[in-house]
CSV table of C-alpha atoms and ligand atoms in Angstrom, one decimal:
chain,number,residue,atom,x,y,z
A,1,MET,CA,-90.6,81.6,28.2
A,2,GLY,CA,-88.0,82.7,30.8
A,3,LEU,CA,-88.7,84.5,34.0
A,4,PRO,CA,-89.2,88.3,33.6
A,5,ASP,CA,-86.5,90.6,35.0
A,6,ARG,CA,-87.7,92.0,38.4
A,7,THR,CA,-86.0,95.4,37.8
A,8,GLU,CA,-87.8,96.0,34.5
A,9,TYR,CA,-91.4,96.1,35.8
A,10,SER,CA,-93.6,97.6,38.5
A,11,ARG,CA,-94.5,95.0,41.2
A,12,ARG,CA,-98.0,94.4,39.8
A,13,ASP,CA,-96.8,94.1,36.2
A,14,TYR,CA,-94.0,91.7,37.3
A,15,LEU,CA,-96.6,89.5,39.1
A,16,ARG,CA,-98.8,89.4,35.9
A,17,HIS,CA,-95.8,88.4,33.8
A,18,LEU,CA,-95.1,85.6,36.3
A,19,VAL,CA,-98.7,84.3,35.9
A,20,ALA,CA,-98.2,84.2,32.1
A,21,VAL,CA,-94.9,82.3,32.5
A,22,GLY,CA,-96.3,79.7,35.0
A,23,GLY,CA,-94.3,76.8,36.6
A,24,THR,CA,-92.4,76.2,39.7
A,25,ALA,CA,-89.8,79.0,39.3
A,26,ALA,CA,-92.5,81.6,38.5
A,27,LEU,CA,-94.4,80.5,41.6
A,28,ALA,CA,-91.3,80.8,43.8
A,29,ALA,CA,-90.6,84.3,42.4
A,30,CYS,CA,-94.2,85.3,42.8
A,31,LEU,CA,-94.3,84.2,46.5
A,32,GLU,CA,-91.1,86.1,47.1
A,33,ALA,CA,-92.5,89.3,45.5
A,34,THR,CA,-95.9,89.0,47.1
A,35,GLU,CA,-96.2,91.5,50.0
A,36,ASP,CA,-99.8,90.6,51.0
A,37,GLY,CA,-99.1,87.8,53.5
A,38,ASP,CA,-101.1,84.6,53.4
A,39,ALA,CA,-104.3,84.5,51.4
A,40,PRO,CA,-107.5,83.8,53.5
A,41,THR,CA,-108.2,80.1,53.9
A,42,GLY,CA,-111.7,78.6,53.2
A,43,ASP,CA,-114.3,76.0,54.0
A,44,PRO,CA,-115.6,73.9,51.1
A,45,ALA,CA,-118.9,73.6,52.8
A,46,GLU,CA,-119.4,77.3,52.4
A,47,ARG,CA,-119.2,77.3,48.6
A,48,PRO,CA,-122.4,77.6,46.7
A,49,PRO,CA,-123.8,74.6,44.8
A,50,ARG,CA,-123.3,76.2,41.4
A,51,GLN,CA,-119.7,76.3,40.2
A,52,HIS,CA,-120.4,79.4,38.2
A,53,ALA,CA,-121.9,81.3,41.2
A,54,TRP,CA,-119.0,83.8,41.5
A,55,ASN,CA,-121.1,87.0,41.8
A,56,ASP,CA,-121.6,86.8,45.5
A,57,ALA,CA,-117.9,86.8,46.0
A,58,LEU,CA,-117.1,89.6,43.6
A,59,ASP,CA,-116.4,93.2,44.6
A,60,THR,CA,-118.2,96.1,42.9
A,61,ASP,CA,-116.9,99.2,41.2
A,62,GLU,CA,-117.9,102.7,42.2
A,63,ASP,CA,-121.1,102.4,40.1
A,64,GLY,CA,-122.1,99.0,41.5
A,65,ASN,CA,-121.0,96.9,38.5
A,66,LEU,CA,-119.4,93.6,39.5
A,67,ARG,CA,-115.6,93.7,39.2
A,68,PRO,CA,-113.9,90.6,37.8
A,69,PRO,CA,-110.9,89.1,39.6
A,70,GLU,CA,-107.6,90.5,38.3
A,71,HIS,CA,-105.7,87.3,37.5
A,72,HIS,CA,-106.9,84.3,35.5
A,73,VAL,CA,-105.5,80.9,34.4
A,74,LEU,CA,-107.3,78.5,32.1
A,75,LEU,CA,-105.7,75.2,32.9
A,76,ALA,CA,-106.3,72.6,30.1
A,77,LEU,CA,-106.3,68.9,31.1
A,78,ARG,CA,-106.1,65.6,29.4
A,79,LEU,CA,-107.6,62.5,31.1
A,80,ARG,CA,-105.0,59.8,31.9
A,81,THR,CA,-107.2,57.1,33.3
A,82,SER,CA,-110.7,55.7,33.2
A,83,PRO,CA,-113.1,57.8,35.3
A,84,ASP,CA,-114.0,55.2,38.0
A,85,ALA,CA,-115.1,55.9,41.5
A,86,GLY,CA,-111.5,56.1,42.8
A,87,ALA,CA,-110.5,58.7,40.2
A,88,ARG,CA,-113.7,60.7,40.9
A,89,GLN,CA,-113.0,60.7,44.6
A,90,GLN,CA,-109.4,61.8,43.9
A,91,VAL,CA,-110.5,64.7,41.7
A,92,GLU,CA,-113.1,65.9,44.2
A,93,THR,CA,-110.7,65.6,47.1
A,94,ALA,CA,-108.1,67.7,45.2
A,95,LEU,CA,-110.7,70.4,44.5
A,96,ARG,CA,-111.9,70.4,48.1
A,97,SER,CA,-108.3,70.7,49.3
A,98,LEU,CA,-108.0,73.9,47.2
A,99,GLU,CA,-111.3,75.2,48.6
A,100,SER,CA,-109.8,74.6,52.1
A,101,ALA,CA,-106.6,76.4,51.2
A,102,TYR,CA,-108.3,79.5,49.8
A,103,ALA,CA,-111.5,81.4,50.7
A,104,TYR,CA,-114.5,81.8,48.4
A,105,ASP,CA,-113.3,85.4,47.8
A,106,THR,CA,-111.4,87.5,45.3
A,107,ASP,CA,-108.5,87.5,47.8
A,108,GLY,CA,-108.9,83.7,47.9
A,109,LEU,CA,-109.8,81.6,44.8
A,110,LEU,CA,-112.8,81.4,42.5
A,111,LEU,CA,-112.8,78.3,40.3
A,112,SER,CA,-114.9,76.1,37.9
A,113,VAL,CA,-114.3,72.9,36.1
A,114,GLY,CA,-115.7,72.2,32.7
A,115,TYR,CA,-115.7,69.2,30.3
A,116,THR,CA,-115.4,69.1,26.5
A,117,PRO,CA,-117.4,67.0,24.0
A,118,SER,CA,-114.1,65.0,23.6
A,119,TYR,CA,-114.3,64.0,27.3
A,120,PHE,CA,-117.8,62.6,26.9
A,121,ASP,CA,-116.8,60.8,23.6
A,122,ARG,CA,-113.9,59.2,25.4
A,123,LEU,CA,-116.3,57.8,28.0
A,124,ASP,CA,-118.6,56.6,25.2
A,125,ALA,CA,-121.3,58.8,26.7
A,126,ARG,CA,-123.5,61.1,24.7
A,127,SER,CA,-122.1,64.6,24.9
A,128,PRO,CA,-124.6,67.1,26.4
A,129,ILE,CA,-122.9,69.9,24.4
A,130,PRO,CA,-122.0,70.2,20.7
A,131,GLU,CA,-118.4,70.1,19.3
A,132,PRO,CA,-117.0,73.6,18.8
A,133,ASP,CA,-117.3,74.9,15.2
A,134,SER,CA,-116.4,78.0,13.2
A,135,LEU,CA,-119.1,80.5,13.9
A,136,THR,CA,-118.4,83.1,11.1
A,137,SER,CA,-117.0,83.1,7.6
A,138,LEU,CA,-114.1,85.2,8.8
A,139,GLU,CA,-112.4,82.6,11.0
A,140,SER,CA,-110.7,79.2,10.8
A,141,PRO,CA,-110.0,78.6,14.5
A,142,ALA,CA,-108.3,75.7,16.3
A,143,PHE,CA,-110.6,73.8,18.7
A,144,ASP,CA,-110.2,72.8,22.3
A,145,GLU,CA,-110.0,69.0,22.0
A,146,PHE,CA,-108.5,68.1,25.4
A,147,ASP,CA,-110.8,66.8,28.1
A,148,ALA,CA,-111.3,69.4,30.8
A,149,LEU,CA,-110.6,73.0,31.7
A,150,VAL,CA,-110.2,74.5,35.1
A,151,HIS,CA,-110.8,78.3,35.3
A,152,LEU,CA,-108.8,79.7,38.2
A,153,ALA,CA,-109.4,83.4,39.2
A,154,SER,CA,-108.2,85.6,42.0
A,155,ASP,CA,-107.0,89.2,42.7
A,156,ARG,CA,-103.8,87.6,43.8
A,157,ALA,CA,-101.2,86.3,41.3
A,158,ASP,CA,-99.7,83.9,43.8
A,159,VAL,CA,-103.0,82.2,44.4
A,160,VAL,CA,-103.8,81.3,40.7
A,161,LEU,CA,-100.2,80.1,40.1
A,162,GLU,CA,-100.1,78.1,43.3
A,163,ALA,CA,-103.6,76.6,42.9
A,164,GLU,CA,-102.6,75.4,39.4
A,165,GLN,CA,-99.4,73.8,40.6
A,166,ALA,CA,-101.1,72.2,43.6
A,167,LEU,CA,-103.7,70.5,41.3
A,168,LEU,CA,-100.8,69.1,39.2
A,169,ALA,CA,-98.9,68.0,42.3
A,170,GLU,CA,-96.1,70.5,41.7
A,171,THR,CA,-96.5,72.0,45.2
A,172,SER,CA,-97.9,70.2,48.2
A,173,GLU,CA,-99.0,72.8,50.7
A,174,PRO,CA,-100.8,75.7,48.9
A,175,ASN,CA,-101.2,78.6,51.3
A,176,GLY,CA,-100.0,76.4,54.1
A,177,THR,CA,-102.8,73.8,53.7
A,178,ALA,CA,-102.0,70.2,52.8
A,179,MET,CA,-103.4,68.8,49.6
A,180,GLU,CA,-105.2,65.6,50.5
A,181,ALA,CA,-105.1,64.6,46.9
A,182,THR,CA,-104.1,66.0,43.5
A,183,PHE,CA,-104.9,65.4,39.9
A,184,GLU,CA,-101.7,63.3,39.4
A,185,GLY,CA,-102.4,60.1,37.5
A,186,VAL,CA,-106.0,61.2,36.6
A,187,PHE,CA,-105.3,64.4,34.6
A,188,GLU,CA,-102.2,65.7,32.9
A,189,ARG,CA,-101.6,69.2,31.6
A,190,ALA,CA,-102.7,69.8,28.0
A,191,GLU,CA,-102.0,72.7,25.7
A,192,PRO,CA,-102.6,75.6,25.4
A,193,ARG,CA,-102.0,77.1,28.8
A,194,ARG,CA,-104.0,80.4,28.8
A,195,THR,CA,-103.6,83.3,31.2
A,196,GLY,CA,-104.8,86.8,31.6
A,197,PHE,CA,-105.7,89.8,33.6
A,198,VAL,CA,-108.4,92.5,33.9
A,199,GLY,CA,-108.6,95.8,35.7
A,200,PRO,CA,-108.3,99.6,35.3
A,201,GLY,CA,-104.8,100.6,34.3
A,202,LEU,CA,-103.5,97.1,33.6
A,203,PRO,CA,-103.6,97.1,29.7
A,204,ALA,CA,-101.7,100.3,29.6
A,205,GLU,CA,-98.8,98.7,31.4
A,206,HIS,CA,-98.2,96.4,28.4
A,207,THR,CA,-97.1,99.1,25.9
A,208,ASP,CA,-93.6,97.5,26.0
A,209,LEU,CA,-95.1,94.7,23.8
A,210,ASP,CA,-95.2,94.8,20.0
A,211,GLY,CA,-98.8,95.4,19.1
A,212,VAL,CA,-99.7,97.4,22.2
A,213,PRO,CA,-99.6,101.1,21.2
A,214,ASP,CA,-98.8,103.9,23.8
A,215,SER,CA,-102.2,105.3,23.1
A,216,VAL,CA,-104.0,102.6,25.2
A,217,PRO,CA,-105.9,104.9,27.7
A,218,GLU,CA,-104.2,104.9,31.1
A,219,GLU,CA,-107.4,104.0,33.1
A,220,ALA,CA,-108.8,101.4,30.6
A,221,PRO,CA,-109.6,98.0,32.2
A,222,PHE,CA,-109.6,96.3,28.8
A,223,PHE,CA,-107.2,96.5,25.8
A,224,MET,CA,-109.7,98.2,23.5
A,225,GLY,CA,-109.9,101.1,25.9
A,226,PHE,CA,-113.4,100.9,27.4
A,227,ARG,CA,-115.1,99.4,30.4
A,228,SER,CA,-117.2,96.4,29.8
A,229,GLY,CA,-119.5,94.0,31.8
A,230,PHE,CA,-122.0,96.7,32.9
A,231,ALA,CA,-124.5,95.2,35.3
A,232,GLU,CA,-127.4,95.6,33.0
A,233,SER,CA,-125.8,93.9,30.0
A,234,GLN,CA,-124.8,90.7,31.9
A,235,ALA,CA,-127.1,87.7,32.3
A,236,PRO,CA,-128.1,87.0,35.9
A,237,GLU,CA,-126.5,83.7,37.1
A,238,ASP,CA,-130.0,82.1,37.1
A,239,ARG,CA,-130.4,82.9,33.4
A,240,VAL,CA,-127.4,80.9,32.5
A,241,THR,CA,-128.2,78.0,34.8
A,242,ILE,CA,-129.3,74.7,33.3
A,243,GLN,CA,-132.8,74.0,34.5
A,244,LYS,CA,-133.4,70.3,34.0
A,245,GLY,CA,-131.8,67.0,33.3
A,246,PRO,CA,-128.8,65.4,34.9
A,247,TYR,CA,-126.8,68.7,34.9
A,248,ALA,CA,-129.5,70.9,36.3
A,249,GLY,CA,-127.7,73.6,38.4
A,250,GLY,CA,-124.7,73.6,36.0
A,251,THR,CA,-124.0,75.8,33.0
A,252,THR,CA,-122.1,75.8,29.7
A,253,THR,CA,-119.0,77.7,28.8
A,254,HIS,CA,-117.7,78.9,25.5
A,255,VAL,CA,-114.1,80.1,25.3
A,256,GLU,CA,-113.2,82.2,22.3
A,257,SER,CA,-109.6,83.2,22.1
A,258,LEU,CA,-109.0,86.3,20.0
A,259,ASP,CA,-106.0,88.3,18.8
A,260,LEU,CA,-106.4,92.1,18.7
A,261,GLN,CA,-105.2,94.6,16.1
A,262,LEU,CA,-104.7,97.5,18.5
A,263,GLU,CA,-102.5,99.7,16.3
A,264,THR,CA,-105.2,100.2,13.7
A,265,TRP,CA,-107.8,100.6,16.4
A,266,PHE,CA,-106.0,103.3,18.3
A,267,GLU,CA,-103.9,105.0,15.6
A,268,GLN,CA,-106.1,105.0,12.5
A,269,ASP,CA,-109.4,105.7,14.2
A,270,ASN,CA,-110.3,108.5,16.6
A,271,HIS,CA,-112.3,108.3,19.8
A,272,VAL,CA,-115.6,109.2,18.1
A,273,GLN,CA,-115.1,106.3,15.6
A,274,ARG,CA,-114.2,103.9,18.4
A,275,VAL,CA,-117.3,104.7,20.4
A,276,ALA,CA,-119.4,104.3,17.2
A,277,GLN,CA,-117.9,100.9,16.5
A,278,LEU,CA,-117.9,99.6,20.0
A,279,PHE,CA,-121.2,101.0,21.3
A,280,SER,CA,-123.3,102.7,18.5
A,281,PRO,CA,-123.3,105.8,16.3
A,282,VAL,CA,-125.9,107.3,18.7
A,283,HIS,CA,-123.4,107.0,21.6
A,284,ALA,CA,-120.8,108.7,19.4
A,285,ALA,CA,-123.1,111.6,18.4
A,286,GLU,CA,-124.4,112.1,21.9
A,287,GLU,CA,-120.9,111.7,23.5
A,288,SER,CA,-122.5,109.6,26.1
A,289,VAL,CA,-119.7,107.2,26.8
A,290,GLY,CA,-116.7,109.3,28.1
A,291,GLU,CA,-113.0,108.5,27.7
A,292,VAL,CA,-113.2,104.9,28.9
A,293,GLY,CA,-116.9,104.4,29.6
A,294,GLU,CA,-117.0,106.2,32.9
A,295,GLN,CA,-120.2,108.1,32.0
A,296,LEU,CA,-122.2,104.9,31.5
A,297,GLY,CA,-122.9,103.9,35.1
A,298,THR,CA,-124.4,100.5,35.1
A,299,ALA,CA,-125.9,100.4,31.5
A,300,THR,CA,-124.9,101.1,28.0
A,301,GLY,CA,-128.4,101.9,26.9
A,302,VAL,CA,-128.0,99.9,23.7
A,303,ALA,CA,-130.9,97.6,24.4
A,304,GLY,CA,-134.2,98.3,22.8
A,305,GLU,CA,-134.3,101.3,20.5
A,306,VAL,CA,-130.6,101.5,19.7
A,307,ALA,CA,-130.4,97.8,19.0
A,308,ASP,CA,-133.5,98.0,16.8
A,309,GLU,CA,-131.9,100.7,14.7
A,310,THR,CA,-128.9,98.6,13.8
A,311,ASP,CA,-130.0,98.1,10.1
A,312,THR,CA,-130.9,101.7,9.7
A,313,HIS,CA,-127.5,102.8,11.1
A,314,ALA,CA,-125.7,100.4,8.7
A,315,ARG,CA,-127.6,102.0,5.8
A,316,GLU,CA,-127.6,105.6,6.9
A,317,GLU,CA,-124.5,106.0,9.0
A,318,GLY,CA,-122.3,103.4,7.4
A,319,VAL,CA,-121.3,102.1,10.8
A,320,VAL,CA,-122.8,99.9,13.5
A,321,GLY,CA,-121.7,99.3,17.1
A,322,HIS,CA,-120.5,95.9,18.6
A,323,ALA,CA,-122.7,96.3,21.7
A,324,GLN,CA,-125.8,97.4,19.7
A,325,LYS,CA,-125.5,94.4,17.4
A,326,ALA,CA,-125.0,91.9,20.3
A,327,ALA,CA,-128.0,93.4,22.2
A,328,ARG,CA,-130.3,92.4,19.3
A,329,ALA,CA,-129.9,88.8,20.7
A,330,ARG,CA,-131.4,89.6,24.1
A,331,ASP,CA,-134.5,87.8,25.3
A,332,ASP,CA,-137.8,89.3,24.5
A,333,ASP,CA,-138.1,90.7,28.0
A,334,GLY,CA,-134.7,92.4,27.6
A,335,THR,CA,-132.6,90.0,29.7
A,336,PRO,CA,-129.1,89.3,28.2
A,337,PRO,CA,-128.6,85.5,27.8
A,338,LEU,CA,-124.8,85.6,28.2
A,339,LEU,CA,-122.7,86.0,31.4
A,340,ARG,CA,-119.4,87.3,30.1
A,341,ARG,CA,-116.3,86.6,32.2
A,342,ASP,CA,-113.7,87.6,29.6
A,343,PHE,CA,-110.2,88.9,30.3
A,344,ASN,CA,-107.2,90.4,28.5
A,345,THR,CA,-104.2,88.3,27.6
A,346,VAL,CA,-100.6,88.7,26.4
A,347,ASP,CA,-100.1,85.0,25.8
A,348,GLY,CA,-97.7,84.5,23.0
A,349,ASP,CA,-96.5,88.0,23.6
A,350,ARG,CA,-99.3,89.6,21.7
A,351,PRO,CA,-102.4,91.4,22.9
A,352,GLY,CA,-105.6,89.4,22.9
A,353,VAL,CA,-108.8,88.4,24.8
A,354,HIS,CA,-109.9,85.1,26.2
A,355,PHE,CA,-113.6,85.6,25.9
A,356,VAL,CA,-115.1,83.3,28.5
A,357,ALA,CA,-118.9,83.2,28.4
A,358,HIS,CA,-121.5,81.2,30.4
A,359,GLN,CA,-125.0,80.5,29.0
A,360,ARG,CA,-127.6,77.9,29.5
A,361,THR,CA,-127.0,76.3,26.1
A,362,ILE,CA,-124.2,76.6,23.6
A,363,ALA,CA,-126.9,77.4,21.0
A,364,GLU,CA,-127.5,80.6,22.9
A,365,PHE,CA,-123.9,81.6,22.6
A,366,VAL,CA,-124.0,80.8,18.8
A,367,ARG,CA,-127.2,83.0,18.5
A,368,VAL,CA,-125.5,86.0,20.2
A,369,ARG,CA,-122.2,85.5,18.3
A,370,GLU,CA,-124.1,85.5,15.0
A,371,ALA,CA,-125.8,88.7,16.0
A,372,MET,CA,-122.4,90.2,16.8
A,373,ALA,CA,-121.1,89.0,13.4
A,374,GLY,CA,-123.8,91.0,11.7
A,375,GLN,CA,-123.3,89.2,8.4
A,376,GLY,CA,-126.7,90.4,7.1
A,377,LEU,CA,-125.6,94.0,7.6
A,378,ALA,CA,-122.8,93.6,5.2
A,379,GLY,CA,-123.9,95.1,1.9
A,380,GLU,CA,-126.4,97.3,3.7
A,381,GLY,CA,-123.7,100.0,4.1
A,382,VAL,CA,-121.1,98.3,6.2
A,383,GLY,CA,-118.5,95.7,5.2
A,384,GLN,CA,-117.9,92.1,6.3
A,385,ARG,CA,-115.5,93.6,8.8
A,386,LEU,CA,-115.2,97.3,8.0
A,387,ASN,CA,-117.3,99.5,10.3
A,388,ASN,CA,-119.1,96.4,11.3
A,389,GLY,CA,-118.6,96.8,15.1
A,390,ILE,CA,-115.1,95.7,16.1
A,391,LEU,CA,-114.7,92.9,13.5
A,392,GLN,CA,-111.9,94.7,11.7
A,393,TYR,CA,-109.7,94.4,14.8
A,394,ILE,CA,-110.4,91.0,16.2
A,395,PHE,CA,-109.1,87.6,14.9
A,396,VAL,CA,-110.6,84.4,16.3
A,397,ARG,CA,-107.8,81.9,17.0
A,398,ARG,CA,-109.5,79.2,19.1
A,399,ARG,CA,-112.9,78.0,20.3
A,400,GLY,CA,-113.9,75.5,22.9
A,401,ASN,CA,-117.3,74.3,24.3
A,402,TYR,CA,-117.6,73.0,27.9
A,403,LEU,CA,-120.2,71.6,30.2
A,404,VAL,CA,-119.8,73.0,33.7
A,405,PRO,CA,-121.7,70.5,35.9
A,406,PRO,CA,-123.2,71.6,39.2
A,407,ARG,CA,-120.6,71.4,42.0
A,408,GLU,CA,-121.7,68.1,43.3
A,409,LYS,CA,-121.1,66.5,39.9
A,410,ARG,CA,-118.0,68.4,39.0
A,411,ALA,CA,-115.6,65.5,39.4
A,412,LEU,CA,-115.5,63.4,36.2
A,413,PRO,CA,-119.3,63.5,35.4
A,414,ALA,CA,-121.3,61.0,33.3
A,415,ARG,CA,-120.9,57.7,35.1
A,416,GLU,CA,-122.7,55.6,32.6
A,417,ARG,CA,-123.9,55.7,29.0
A,418,THR,CA,-126.8,58.2,29.4
A,419,SER,CA,-130.0,58.3,27.4
A,420,ASP,CA,-131.4,61.2,29.4
A,421,THR,CA,-129.0,63.8,28.1
A,422,THR,CA,-130.4,63.9,24.6
A,423,SER,CA,-132.3,67.2,24.9
A,424,THR,CA,-131.2,69.6,22.1
A,425,THR,CA,-132.5,72.6,23.9
A,426,GLU,CA,-130.7,72.1,27.2
A,427,PRO,CA,-127.8,69.8,28.2
B,501,HEM,C1,-112.1,91.9,21.8
B,501,HEM,C2,-113.2,91.4,22.0
B,501,HEM,C3,-114.4,92.2,22.7
B,501,HEM,C4,-114.4,93.4,23.2
B,501,HEM,C5,-113.3,94.4,23.4
B,501,HEM,C6,-115.8,93.6,23.6
B,501,HEM,C7,-116.3,94.8,24.3
B,501,HEM,C8,-117.6,95.0,24.6
B,501,HEM,C9,-118.1,96.2,25.2
B,501,HEM,C10,-117.2,97.4,25.5
B,501,HEM,C11,-119.4,96.1,25.4
B,501,HEM,C12,-120.3,97.1,25.9
B,501,HEM,C13,-120.3,97.2,27.4
B,501,HEM,C14,-121.0,96.1,28.0
B,501,HEM,O1,-122.2,96.0,27.8
B,501,HEM,O2,-120.4,95.3,28.7
B,501,HEM,C15,-119.7,94.8,24.9
B,501,HEM,C16,-121.0,94.2,25.0
B,501,HEM,C17,-121.3,92.9,24.6
B,501,HEM,N1,-120.4,92.0,24.0
B,501,HEM,FE1,-118.5,92.3,23.6
B,501,HEM,N2,-116.5,92.5,23.3
B,501,HEM,C18,-115.7,91.6,22.7
B,501,HEM,C19,-116.0,90.4,22.2
B,501,HEM,C20,-117.3,89.8,22.3
B,501,HEM,C21,-117.6,88.5,21.9
B,501,HEM,C22,-116.6,87.5,21.2
B,501,HEM,C23,-118.9,88.3,22.2
B,501,HEM,C24,-119.6,87.0,21.9
B,501,HEM,C25,-120.9,86.9,21.6
B,501,HEM,C26,-119.4,89.5,22.8
B,501,HEM,C27,-120.7,89.7,23.2
B,501,HEM,C28,-121.1,90.9,23.8
B,501,HEM,C29,-122.5,91.0,24.4
B,501,HEM,C30,-123.5,89.9,24.5
B,501,HEM,C31,-122.6,92.3,24.9
B,501,HEM,C32,-123.8,92.9,25.6
B,501,HEM,C33,-124.8,93.4,24.7
B,501,HEM,C34,-126.1,93.8,25.4
B,501,HEM,O3,-126.1,94.8,26.0
B,501,HEM,O4,-127.0,92.9,25.4
B,501,HEM,N3,-118.4,90.4,22.9
B,501,HEM,N4,-118.6,94.1,24.5
């Protein structure tokens, strides 16, 4: 992918294109176009012990919902060496250097490092998480089979690009701070490189792409046109934290990469149908959502009664909502088990979503994803895909499972063959 033409895009859109392109030339162009001055520097000692503890650093929207960072890179890595004490030290020093270069802040850098089952296999250690698998009959995805993944997120495009290159030793002084070590010799870049963005107004700036219709609402933060991630439908960080065993304090990540069929979504269906399919038929009838979800405040109201009526809606209304189906998998006390940190993407020049979710165990992701698939509802009035939430418009391309250790064990975990990670309920 070549560099975008500076004259063709607004500054923000140009920066997003540069993140998608990646590499040294994109970073140089990005630094040149950045008008915000240096990013705030940081202190590794001030980072929380949980890698997934981002919430304290996030801003809130006008209703009090946490606002995800605007730019994201999912950096895939392959191990090049055996993970001995020296390699571990090198990885930890590289990560700490980044944490010195950038503050624990959305103007600085939020990051987490996760490891695949392939990584643990390579070490001849028992994997604390299962291999990724197809989760519905509608998909035949590729799987993340490299060793590790670094999720880099910031409101600044230059920060995610520069942090990625600093780890790979392609730049030596990110934000004016020397890297005391890099991943060079321990990890190399693997495929695919995944990038994305989230925020009000950003999806609508991509209507130049095939597959992104002009009808994407101006203010929508996500491609499908509605706000998401309301406070009440997100798991608290405690709920997704592993409680016991060698990785207590860590979490798991599932990454599901999806293509979106936005033309059908926006041009064959109307707003009322979209609300019914994304939220529920009740939300559509009561017009309780608004143009992009602005009427919802901090909760969709799908939990409880609306979720319980999913089967009835399938039979009597012939349509069920994505959110109402997923809410059926909440805990008995109403707590959602997944902390969703998904973002939009135009990787491959087509619209999609990298759906990043944290949960205590991968089995919990599977449980919620099966509720979302609603296969039992097909035949009850809705189809396998048709009117079955948003299934008609999403196409699963990849899946990956990761263990995200607590921060103190984030550098090449699993020192020895472990017999204490056999729990099937928690890693
Ligand atoms: C293109 C893909 C997707 C879009 C556009 C989308 C959009 C939404 C929206 C608008 C909501 C309601 C607002 C909210 O509560 O945040 C929601 C809720 C939810 N979605 Fe998705 N979603 C997508 C994919 C997925 C996937 C792959 C999963 C995996 C299981 C998932 C799980 C959930 C869950 C658990 C909820 C909250 C339900 C509750 O209230 O308990 N979504 N989604």
